PDB file of C-alpha atoms and ligand atoms in Angstrom:
ATOM      1  CA  UNK L  27     -99.927 -33.182 -59.471  1.00 38.00           C
ATOM      2  CA  UNK L  28    -102.699 -31.020 -58.113  1.00 41.00           C
ATOM      3  CA  UNK L  29    -103.330 -27.593 -59.594  1.00 45.00           C
ATOM      4  CA  UNK L  30    -101.715 -26.026 -56.536  1.00 49.00           C
ATOM      5  CA  UNK L  31     -98.013 -26.913 -56.739  1.00 42.00           C
ATOM      6  CA  UNK L  32     -97.364 -25.483 -53.304  1.00 45.00           C
ATOM      7  CA  UNK L  33     -99.693 -28.015 -51.684  1.00 45.00           C
ATOM      8  CA  UNK L  34     -97.961 -31.124 -53.071  1.00 54.00           C
ATOM      9  CA  UNK L  35     -94.507 -31.519 -51.435  1.00 65.00           C
ATOM     10  CA  UNK L  36     -93.904 -33.702 -48.364  1.00 81.00           C
ATOM     11  CA  UNK L  37     -92.931 -30.632 -46.427  1.00 82.00           C
ATOM     12  CA  UNK L  38     -94.213 -27.167 -47.033  1.00 86.00           C
ATOM     13  CA  UNK L  39     -91.324 -24.736 -47.276  1.00 93.00           C
ATOM     14  CA  UNK L  40     -91.162 -21.615 -45.161  1.00 97.00           C
ATOM     15  CA  UNK L  41     -90.187 -18.064 -46.038  1.00 98.00           C
ATOM     16  CA  UNK L  42     -87.903 -16.758 -43.310  1.00 98.00           C
ATOM     17  CA  UNK L  43     -88.015 -12.993 -43.565  1.00 98.00           C
ATOM     18  CA  UNK L  44     -85.364 -10.948 -41.776  1.00 98.00           C
ATOM     19  CA  UNK L  45     -85.778  -7.187 -41.398  1.00 98.00           C
ATOM     20  CA  UNK L  46     -83.902  -4.652 -39.331  1.00 97.00           C
ATOM     21  CA  UNK L  47     -82.611  -1.109 -39.473  1.00 94.00           C
ATOM     22  CA  UNK L  48     -79.218  -0.844 -41.198  1.00 87.00           C
ATOM     23  CA  UNK L  49     -76.481  -1.645 -38.746  1.00 85.00           C
ATOM     24  CA  UNK L  50     -78.308  -4.219 -36.618  1.00 90.00           C
ATOM     25  CA  UNK L  51     -76.156  -7.050 -37.965  1.00 91.00           C
ATOM     26  CA  UNK L  52     -78.817  -8.648 -40.141  1.00 95.00           C
ATOM     27  CA  UNK L  53     -76.620  -9.319 -43.181  1.00 93.00           C
ATOM     28  CA  UNK L  54     -73.937 -11.019 -41.074  1.00 94.00           C
ATOM     29  CA  UNK L  55     -76.540 -13.162 -39.320  1.00 97.00           C
ATOM     30  CA  UNK L  56     -78.197 -14.058 -42.630  1.00 97.00           C
ATOM     31  CA  UNK L  57     -74.851 -15.104 -44.098  1.00 96.00           C
ATOM     32  CA  UNK L  58     -73.982 -17.278 -41.085  1.00 98.00           C
ATOM     33  CA  UNK L  59     -77.420 -18.871 -40.981  1.00 98.00           C
ATOM     34  CA  UNK L  60     -77.298 -19.698 -44.700  1.00 97.00           C
ATOM     35  CA  UNK L  61     -73.794 -21.168 -44.319  1.00 97.00           C
ATOM     36  CA  UNK L  62     -74.942 -23.333 -41.405  1.00 97.00           C
ATOM     37  CA  UNK L  63     -78.088 -24.708 -42.993  1.00 96.00           C
ATOM     38  CA  UNK L  64     -77.938 -26.372 -46.380  1.00 93.00           C
ATOM     39  CA  UNK L  65     -81.748 -26.662 -46.514  1.00 92.00           C
ATOM     40  CA  UNK L  66     -82.151 -22.909 -46.446  1.00 96.00           C
ATOM     41  CA  UNK L  67     -81.921 -21.115 -49.787  1.00 96.00           C
ATOM     42  CA  UNK L  68     -81.270 -17.419 -50.212  1.00 97.00           C
ATOM     43  CA  UNK L  69     -83.690 -15.209 -52.090  1.00 98.00           C
ATOM     44  CA  UNK L  70     -81.213 -13.040 -53.999  1.00 98.00           C
ATOM     45  CA  UNK L  71     -82.802  -9.646 -54.582  1.00 98.00           C
ATOM     46  CA  UNK L  72     -82.463  -7.412 -57.593  1.00 98.00           C
ATOM     47  CA  UNK L  73     -81.254  -3.889 -56.841  1.00 98.00           C
ATOM     48  CA  UNK L  74     -80.320  -0.679 -58.603  1.00 98.00           C
ATOM     49  CA  UNK L  75     -77.877   0.191 -55.785  1.00 95.00           C
ATOM     50  CA  UNK L  76     -74.187   0.071 -56.780  1.00 95.00           C
ATOM     51  CA  UNK L  77     -72.363  -2.966 -55.397  1.00 95.00           C
ATOM     52  CA  UNK L  78     -70.144  -2.611 -52.327  1.00 90.00           C
ATOM     53  CA  UNK L  79     -66.567  -3.852 -52.263  1.00 87.00           C
ATOM     54  CA  UNK L  80     -67.223  -7.298 -50.781  1.00 88.00           C
ATOM     55  CA  UNK L  81     -70.413  -7.997 -52.734  1.00 93.00           C
ATOM     56  CA  UNK L  82     -70.695 -10.365 -55.670  1.00 95.00           C
ATOM     57  CA  UNK L  83     -73.283 -10.131 -58.427  1.00 97.00           C
ATOM     58  CA  UNK L  84     -75.703 -13.048 -58.245  1.00 97.00           C
ATOM     59  CA  UNK L  85     -74.660 -13.900 -54.678  1.00 95.00           C
ATOM     60  CA  UNK L  86     -75.483 -10.856 -52.535  1.00 95.00           C
ATOM     61  CA  UNK L  87     -77.726  -9.169 -55.097  1.00 97.00           C
ATOM     62  CA  UNK L  88     -78.342  -9.041 -58.802  1.00 98.00           C
ATOM     63  CA  UNK L  89     -77.073  -5.548 -59.590  1.00 98.00           C
ATOM     64  CA  UNK L  90     -79.112  -4.062 -62.425  1.00 98.00           C
ATOM     65  CA  UNK L  91     -79.786  -0.723 -64.078  1.00 98.00           C
ATOM     66  CA  UNK L  92     -82.949   1.204 -63.347  1.00 98.00           C
ATOM     67  CA  UNK L  93     -84.231   0.385 -66.842  1.00 98.00           C
ATOM     68  CA  UNK L  94     -83.691  -3.326 -66.319  1.00 98.00           C
ATOM     69  CA  UNK L  95     -85.340  -3.155 -62.892  1.00 98.00           C
ATOM     70  CA  UNK L  96     -88.380  -1.393 -64.290  1.00 98.00           C
ATOM     71  CA  UNK L  97     -88.628  -3.913 -67.121  1.00 98.00           C
ATOM     72  CA  UNK L  98     -88.579  -6.808 -64.624  1.00 98.00           C
ATOM     73  CA  UNK L  99     -91.120  -5.080 -62.410  1.00 98.00           C
ATOM     74  CA  UNK L 100     -93.446  -4.267 -65.314  1.00 98.00           C
ATOM     75  CA  UNK L 101     -93.210  -7.836 -66.649  1.00 98.00           C
ATOM     76  CA  UNK L 102     -94.419  -9.146 -63.258  1.00 98.00           C
ATOM     77  CA  UNK L 103     -91.123 -10.884 -62.527  1.00 98.00           C
ATOM     78  CA  UNK L 104     -90.910  -9.489 -58.999  1.00 98.00           C
ATOM     79  CA  UNK L 105     -92.861 -10.882 -56.069  1.00 98.00           C
ATOM     80  CA  UNK L 106     -92.526  -7.511 -54.368  1.00 98.00           C
ATOM     81  CA  UNK L 107     -90.411  -4.410 -54.721  1.00 98.00           C
ATOM     82  CA  UNK L 108     -89.714  -1.225 -52.806  1.00 98.00           C
ATOM     83  CA  UNK L 109     -87.665   1.925 -52.946  1.00 96.00           C
ATOM     84  CA  UNK L 110     -85.197   2.096 -50.062  1.00 92.00           C
ATOM     85  CA  UNK L 111     -82.725   4.980 -49.598  1.00 86.00           C
ATOM     86  CA  UNK L 112     -83.313   6.122 -53.196  1.00 90.00           C
ATOM     87  CA  UNK L 113     -82.617   2.746 -54.779  1.00 95.00           C
ATOM     88  CA  UNK L 114     -84.984   0.039 -55.986  1.00 98.00           C
ATOM     89  CA  UNK L 115     -84.950  -3.422 -54.458  1.00 98.00           C
ATOM     90  CA  UNK L 116     -87.081  -6.379 -55.497  1.00 98.00           C
ATOM     91  CA  UNK L 117     -87.570 -10.081 -54.898  1.00 98.00           C
ATOM     92  CA  UNK L 118     -87.505 -12.240 -58.054  1.00 98.00           C
ATOM     93  CA  UNK L 119     -90.709 -14.308 -58.004  1.00 97.00           C
ATOM     94  CA  UNK L 120     -89.602 -17.429 -59.867  1.00 97.00           C
ATOM     95  CA  UNK L 121     -87.056 -18.829 -57.342  1.00 96.00           C
ATOM     96  CA  UNK L 122     -89.594 -18.388 -54.532  1.00 96.00           C
ATOM     97  CA  UNK L 123     -92.324 -20.233 -56.410  1.00 94.00           C
ATOM     98  CA  UNK L 124     -89.888 -23.043 -57.283  1.00 94.00           C
ATOM     99  CA  UNK L 125     -88.656 -23.353 -53.682  1.00 94.00           C
ATOM    100  CA  UNK L 126     -92.150 -23.488 -52.206  1.00 91.00           C
ATOM    101  CA  UNK L 127     -93.323 -25.969 -54.827  1.00 88.00           C
ATOM    102  CA  UNK L 128     -90.451 -28.270 -53.837  1.00 90.00           C
ATOM    103  CA  UNK L 129     -90.894 -27.813 -50.080  1.00 90.00           C
ATOM    104  CA  UNK L 130     -87.634 -25.892 -49.682  1.00 94.00           C
ATOM    105  CA  UNK L 131     -87.101 -23.011 -47.262  1.00 97.00           C
ATOM    106  CA  UNK L 132     -85.990 -19.545 -48.317  1.00 98.00           C
ATOM    107  CA  UNK L 133     -84.398 -16.673 -46.449  1.00 98.00           C
ATOM    108  CA  UNK L 134     -85.346 -13.102 -47.383  1.00 98.00           C
ATOM    109  CA  UNK L 135     -83.365 -10.057 -46.316  1.00 97.00           C
ATOM    110  CA  UNK L 136     -85.915  -7.322 -47.028  1.00 97.00           C
ATOM    111  CA  UNK L 137     -87.176  -4.120 -45.437  1.00 97.00           C
ATOM    112  CA  UNK L 138     -90.541  -3.768 -43.665  1.00 97.00           C
ATOM    113  CA  UNK L 139     -92.325  -3.108 -46.964  1.00 98.00           C
ATOM    114  CA  UNK L 140     -90.992  -6.346 -48.462  1.00 98.00           C
ATOM    115  CA  UNK L 141     -91.813  -8.262 -45.298  1.00 98.00           C
ATOM    116  CA  UNK L 142     -95.356  -6.987 -45.287  1.00 98.00           C
ATOM    117  CA  UNK L 143     -95.890  -7.737 -49.010  1.00 98.00           C
ATOM    118  CA  UNK L 144     -94.500 -11.283 -48.767  1.00 98.00           C
ATOM    119  CA  UNK L 145     -96.552 -12.001 -45.646  1.00 98.00           C
ATOM    120  CA  UNK L 146     -99.703 -10.785 -47.435  1.00 98.00           C
ATOM    121  CA  UNK L 147     -98.943 -12.878 -50.542  1.00 97.00           C
ATOM    122  CA  UNK L 148     -97.825 -16.008 -48.695  1.00 96.00           C
ATOM    123  CA  UNK L 149     -99.500 -15.868 -45.277  1.00 96.00           C
ATOM    124  CA  UNK L 150     -99.033 -19.598 -44.581  1.00 94.00           C
ATOM    125  CA  UNK L 151     -95.357 -19.570 -45.455  1.00 96.00           C
ATOM    126  CA  UNK L 152     -94.000 -16.310 -44.080  1.00 98.00           C
ATOM    127  CA  UNK L 153     -92.129 -16.231 -40.773  1.00 98.00           C
ATOM    128  CA  UNK L 154     -91.094 -12.681 -39.946  1.00 98.00           C
ATOM    129  CA  UNK L 155     -88.152 -11.907 -37.681  1.00 98.00           C
ATOM    130  CA  UNK L 156     -87.184  -8.365 -36.732  1.00 98.00           C
ATOM    131  CA  UNK L 157     -83.613  -7.811 -35.604  1.00 98.00           C
ATOM    132  CA  UNK L 158     -82.869  -4.895 -33.265  1.00 97.00           C
ATOM    133  CA  UNK L 159     -79.504  -3.435 -32.303  1.00 94.00           C
ATOM    134  CA  UNK L 160     -78.795  -3.479 -28.537  1.00 93.00           C
ATOM    135  CA  UNK L 161     -78.701   0.348 -28.247  1.00 93.00           C
ATOM    136  CA  UNK L 162     -78.921   3.606 -30.206  1.00 90.00           C
ATOM    137  CA  UNK L 163     -75.186   4.219 -29.717  1.00 90.00           C
ATOM    138  CA  UNK L 164     -74.332   0.801 -31.098  1.00 88.00           C
ATOM    139  CA  UNK L 165     -76.656   1.366 -34.072  1.00 88.00           C
ATOM    140  CA  UNK L 166     -74.936   4.663 -35.043  1.00 88.00           C
ATOM    141  CA  UNK L 167     -71.508   3.148 -34.476  1.00 88.00           C
ATOM    142  CA  UNK L 168     -72.277   0.249 -36.802  1.00 84.00           C
ATOM    143  CA  UNK L 169     -73.775   2.467 -39.514  1.00 84.00           C
ATOM    144  CA  UNK L 170     -70.758   4.820 -39.457  1.00 83.00           C
ATOM    145  CA  UNK L 171     -68.152   2.096 -39.186  1.00 80.00           C
ATOM    146  CA  UNK L 172     -69.412   0.430 -42.348  1.00 69.00           C
ATOM    147  CA  UNK L 173     -67.508   3.164 -44.213  1.00 65.00           C
ATOM    148  CA  UNK L 174     -68.516   2.019 -47.669  1.00 70.00           C
ATOM    149  CA  UNK L 175     -71.507   4.278 -48.263  1.00 74.00           C
ATOM    150  CA  UNK L 176     -71.416   7.965 -49.203  1.00 80.00           C
ATOM    151  CA  UNK L 177     -72.192  10.460 -46.417  1.00 83.00           C
ATOM    152  CA  UNK L 178     -75.713  11.255 -47.683  1.00 83.00           C
ATOM    153  CA  UNK L 179     -76.559   7.539 -47.699  1.00 79.00           C
ATOM    154  CA  UNK L 180     -75.224   7.176 -44.145  1.00 84.00           C
ATOM    155  CA  UNK L 181     -77.438  10.082 -43.069  1.00 84.00           C
ATOM    156  CA  UNK L 182     -80.430   8.479 -44.795  1.00 83.00           C
ATOM    157  CA  UNK L 183     -79.695   5.146 -43.117  1.00 82.00           C
ATOM    158  CA  UNK L 184     -79.634   6.824 -39.689  1.00 86.00           C
ATOM    159  CA  UNK L 185     -82.953   8.497 -40.369  1.00 87.00           C
ATOM    160  CA  UNK L 186     -84.393   5.386 -41.990  1.00 89.00           C
ATOM    161  CA  UNK L 187     -83.471   3.287 -38.950  1.00 92.00           C
ATOM    162  CA  UNK L 188     -86.148   4.956 -36.853  1.00 91.00           C
ATOM    163  CA  UNK L 189     -88.796   4.458 -39.534  1.00 93.00           C
ATOM    164  CA  UNK L 190     -87.834   0.789 -40.000  1.00 95.00           C
ATOM    165  CA  UNK L 191     -87.891   0.128 -36.243  1.00 96.00           C
ATOM    166  CA  UNK L 192     -91.416   1.554 -36.009  1.00 96.00           C
ATOM    167  CA  UNK L 193     -92.669  -1.591 -37.802  1.00 97.00           C
ATOM    168  CA  UNK L 194     -91.280  -4.072 -35.291  1.00 97.00           C
ATOM    169  CA  UNK L 195     -94.795  -4.847 -34.035  1.00 97.00           C
ATOM    170  CA  UNK L 196     -95.759  -6.536 -37.333  1.00 97.00           C
ATOM    171  CA  UNK L 197     -93.219  -9.337 -36.870  1.00 98.00           C
ATOM    172  CA  UNK L 198     -93.633 -12.835 -35.415  1.00 98.00           C
ATOM    173  CA  UNK L 199     -90.284 -12.761 -33.609  1.00 98.00           C
ATOM    174  CA  UNK L 200     -88.082  -9.936 -32.348  1.00 98.00           C
ATOM    175  CA  UNK L 201     -84.414 -10.551 -31.709  1.00 98.00           C
ATOM    176  CA  UNK L 202     -82.056  -8.116 -29.964  1.00 97.00           C
ATOM    177  CA  UNK L 203     -78.669  -8.754 -31.524  1.00 97.00           C
ATOM    178  CA  UNK L 204     -76.303  -8.388 -28.538  1.00 95.00           C
ATOM    179  CA  UNK L 205     -73.807 -10.850 -29.922  1.00 95.00           C
ATOM    180  CA  UNK L 206     -73.692 -12.798 -33.144  1.00 97.00           C
ATOM    181  CA  UNK L 207     -73.269 -16.237 -31.610  1.00 98.00           C
ATOM    182  CA  UNK L 208     -76.337 -16.012 -29.379  1.00 98.00           C
ATOM    183  CA  UNK L 209     -78.439 -14.415 -32.108  1.00 98.00           C
ATOM    184  CA  UNK L 210     -77.483 -17.123 -34.576  1.00 98.00           C
ATOM    185  CA  UNK L 211     -78.538 -19.751 -32.040  1.00 98.00           C
ATOM    186  CA  UNK L 212     -81.900 -18.020 -31.626  1.00 98.00           C
ATOM    187  CA  UNK L 213     -82.426 -17.864 -35.387  1.00 98.00           C
ATOM    188  CA  UNK L 214     -81.603 -21.552 -35.744  1.00 98.00           C
ATOM    189  CA  UNK L 215     -84.106 -22.258 -32.972  1.00 98.00           C
ATOM    190  CA  UNK L 216     -86.806 -20.289 -34.753  1.00 98.00           C
ATOM    191  CA  UNK L 217     -86.172 -22.152 -38.012  1.00 97.00           C
ATOM    192  CA  UNK L 218     -86.265 -25.527 -36.242  1.00 97.00           C
ATOM    193  CA  UNK L 219     -89.498 -24.727 -34.440  1.00 97.00           C
ATOM    194  CA  UNK L 220     -91.173 -23.294 -37.529  1.00 97.00           C
ATOM    195  CA  UNK L 221     -90.234 -26.376 -39.571  1.00 95.00           C
ATOM    196  CA  UNK L 222     -92.134 -28.428 -37.011  1.00 94.00           C
ATOM    197  CA  UNK L 223     -95.360 -26.476 -37.312  1.00 95.00           C
ATOM    198  CA  UNK L 224     -98.112 -28.906 -38.105  1.00 93.00           C
ATOM    199  CA  UNK L 225     -99.288 -27.204 -41.273  1.00 91.00           C
ATOM    200  CA  UNK L 226     -95.797 -27.404 -42.790  1.00 92.00           C
ATOM    201  CA  UNK L 227     -95.453 -31.143 -42.176  1.00 91.00           C
ATOM    202  CA  UNK L 228     -97.600 -32.135 -45.114  1.00 87.00           C
ATOM    203  CA  UNK L 229     -95.946 -35.575 -45.295  1.00 86.00           C
ATOM    204  CA  UNK L 230     -97.195 -36.453 -41.807  1.00 88.00           C
ATOM    205  CA  UNK L 231    -100.549 -37.490 -43.219  1.00 85.00           C
ATOM    206  CA  UNK L 232     -98.904 -40.434 -44.996  1.00 86.00           C
ATOM    207  CA  UNK L 233     -96.917 -41.410 -41.887  1.00 87.00           C
ATOM    208  CA  UNK L 234     -99.999 -41.178 -39.678  1.00 89.00           C
ATOM    209  CA  UNK L 235    -102.015 -43.312 -42.086  1.00 88.00           C
ATOM    210  CA  UNK L 236     -99.357 -46.009 -41.691  1.00 88.00           C
ATOM    211  CA  UNK L 237     -99.272 -45.746 -37.914  1.00 89.00           C
ATOM    212  CA  UNK L 238    -102.716 -47.275 -37.428  1.00 83.00           C
ATOM    213  CA  UNK L 239    -102.454 -50.568 -35.463  1.00 82.00           C
ATOM    214  CA  UNK L 240    -102.444 -53.614 -37.803  1.00 75.00           C
ATOM    215  CA  UNK L 241    -105.723 -54.895 -36.324  1.00 71.00           C
ATOM    216  CA  UNK L 242    -107.483 -51.725 -37.427  1.00 58.00           C
ATOM    217  CA  UNK L 243    -106.103 -51.784 -40.971  1.00 55.00           C
ATOM    218  CA  UNK L 244    -107.403 -55.317 -41.643  1.00 53.00           C
TER     219      UNK L 244
HETATM  220  P1  LIG W 317     -78.694  -2.612 -48.352  1.00 51.46           P
HETATM  221  O1  LIG W 317     -78.536  -1.533 -49.356  1.00 51.46           O
HETATM  222  O2  LIG W 317     -78.124  -2.241 -47.011  1.00 51.46           O
HETATM  223  O3  LIG W 317     -78.173  -3.939 -48.847  1.00 51.46           O
HETATM  224  O4  LIG W 317     -80.258  -2.823 -48.150  1.00 51.46           O
HETATM  225  C1  LIG W 317     -81.082  -1.754 -47.787  1.00 51.46           C
HETATM  226  C2  LIG W 317     -82.419  -2.292 -47.321  1.00 51.46           C
HETATM  227  O5  LIG W 317     -83.115  -2.858 -48.437  1.00 51.46           O
HETATM  228  C3  LIG W 317     -82.285  -3.399 -46.273  1.00 51.46           C
HETATM  229  O6  LIG W 317     -83.265  -3.157 -45.271  1.00 51.46           O
HETATM  230  C4  LIG W 317     -82.622  -4.633 -47.040  1.00 51.46           C
HETATM  231  O7  LIG W 317     -83.187  -5.623 -46.217  1.00 51.46           O
HETATM  232  C5  LIG W 317     -83.651  -4.100 -48.031  1.00 51.46           C
HETATM  233  N1  LIG W 317     -83.832  -4.983 -49.181  1.00 51.46           N
HETATM  234  C6  LIG W 317     -82.908  -5.752 -49.804  1.00 51.46           C
HETATM  235  N2  LIG W 317     -83.467  -6.448 -50.800  1.00 51.46           N
HETATM  236  C7  LIG W 317     -84.788  -6.147 -50.801  1.00 51.46           C
HETATM  237  C8  LIG W 317     -85.907  -6.573 -51.586  1.00 51.46           C
HETATM  238  O8  LIG W 317     -85.810  -7.396 -52.493  1.00 51.46           O
HETATM  239  N3  LIG W 317     -87.111  -6.019 -51.282  1.00 51.46           N
HETATM  240  C9  LIG W 317     -87.270  -5.117 -50.275  1.00 51.46           C
HETATM  241  N4  LIG W 317     -88.483  -4.670 -50.033  1.00 51.46           N
HETATM  242  N5  LIG W 317     -86.232  -4.688 -49.524  1.00 51.46           N
HETATM  243  C10 LIG W 317     -85.017  -5.198 -49.772  1.00 51.46           C
END
């Protein structure tokens, strides 16, 4: 193996980064995309936020105390981290390194800060998609109808939405989530196209070497 493990697999994995304001439908889309594509792994973040009713530890997030989070952060175990709505969120580094070394793709559900850090750390691998709600009314409706967060968090999410949206220009793709089915199809299309980018098809060199006409290989 070469000293750069990321350069060795037949296919170079991609980091599909999804960001959006709360209430744009990102988590639902991420779940559906992951369920539809066995080659796409999920980067499970660490967070100090309390778990919501439907969330499972180790599946949606690793729910940890602030002390534990700070210990992981200080030990360099996080690829990136950020404070969002008063809680800490971070991406464990090890699973990402392992996935890229093996040519596997990973999905990241992170805010604009996480997206920007991952893109700076892994510029060749990051594919950033920003998901927008179809209207301001729909955004507020979705944030309120979630009903699982305390009022002050809902208020913060409404305010935070504007700040998050202001970063849309840093993304490679922007998707207006009018309905889940169409948006899922678009996301699948992006993943398919990005997997075909020349620089990710590391194994092509071997194929191309074998495609030379027999007369020229003699
Ligand atoms: P929620 O509390 O709604 O699950 O997430 C709040 C925000 O934190 C969302 O925008 C989500 O994408 C973001 N987030 C989740 N995990 C991470 C992470 O590991 N790093 C960063 N930077 N943001 C994250």
